[in-house]
XYZ file of C-alpha atoms in Angstrom:
73
model
C 115.620 93.198 91.731
C 111.966 93.351 90.750
C 112.398 90.365 88.459
C 109.627 88.872 86.358
C 107.173 88.852 89.281
C 106.599 92.589 88.852
C 105.341 94.634 85.958
C 106.620 98.200 86.058
C 105.991 101.408 84.201
C 106.170 105.148 84.617
C 103.417 107.741 84.794
C 102.975 111.299 86.042
C 106.432 111.333 87.622
C 105.820 108.168 89.639
C 106.915 104.617 88.987
C 103.909 102.334 88.487
C 104.170 98.690 89.527
C 101.991 95.614 89.744
C 102.661 92.271 91.402
C 100.487 89.280 92.212
C 99.821 90.673 95.704
C 99.486 94.422 95.173
C 99.928 97.316 92.789
C 100.670 100.955 93.264
C 103.154 103.743 92.780
C 106.746 104.312 93.813
C 109.184 107.203 94.036
C 112.900 106.412 94.104
C 115.141 108.679 96.158
C 118.868 108.994 96.596
C 120.721 106.431 98.677
C 117.998 103.813 98.820
C 115.070 105.985 99.890
C 111.691 104.919 98.538
C 108.095 105.977 98.901
C 105.591 103.227 98.080
C 101.858 103.971 97.773
C 99.293 101.145 97.578
C 95.907 102.883 97.129
C 93.776 99.714 97.338
C 95.081 99.102 100.863
C 95.252 102.777 101.937
C 98.935 102.053 102.553
C 101.965 104.327 102.329
C 105.427 102.953 103.075
C 108.431 105.249 103.493
C 111.846 103.614 103.456
C 114.922 105.569 104.391
C 118.256 103.886 103.921
C 121.855 104.459 103.088
C 122.078 102.013 100.218
C 124.911 102.694 97.775
C 123.573 100.507 94.963
C 121.204 101.930 92.375
C 118.258 100.101 90.883
C 114.937 98.658 91.977
C 114.374 98.356 95.703
C 115.388 95.112 97.337
C 112.590 95.705 99.858
C 109.759 94.560 97.612
C 109.902 90.924 98.783
C 109.680 92.132 102.401
C 106.744 94.382 101.564
C 104.981 91.591 99.667
C 105.653 88.787 102.177
C 105.219 90.614 105.483
C 103.811 94.152 105.331
C 100.946 93.686 102.853
C 99.622 90.504 104.536
C 99.738 92.255 107.936
C 97.715 95.165 106.552
C 95.168 92.858 104.899
C 94.593 90.964 108.175
């Protein structure tokens, strides 16, 4: 789950989030599909999955630990 490391909100039909590493917008789709937009990094991440559990994406730690640092470098 997003836990206390993330601040979330909702605006203009998009989820709004902020973490220590990045902030941006998210759309939640059915079955674990997510679209993550990080404007400051000109980054868009599309995740397609067949995930039966509802709730915040479990992919945020992967995005924060691996994808964002790779884009920054």
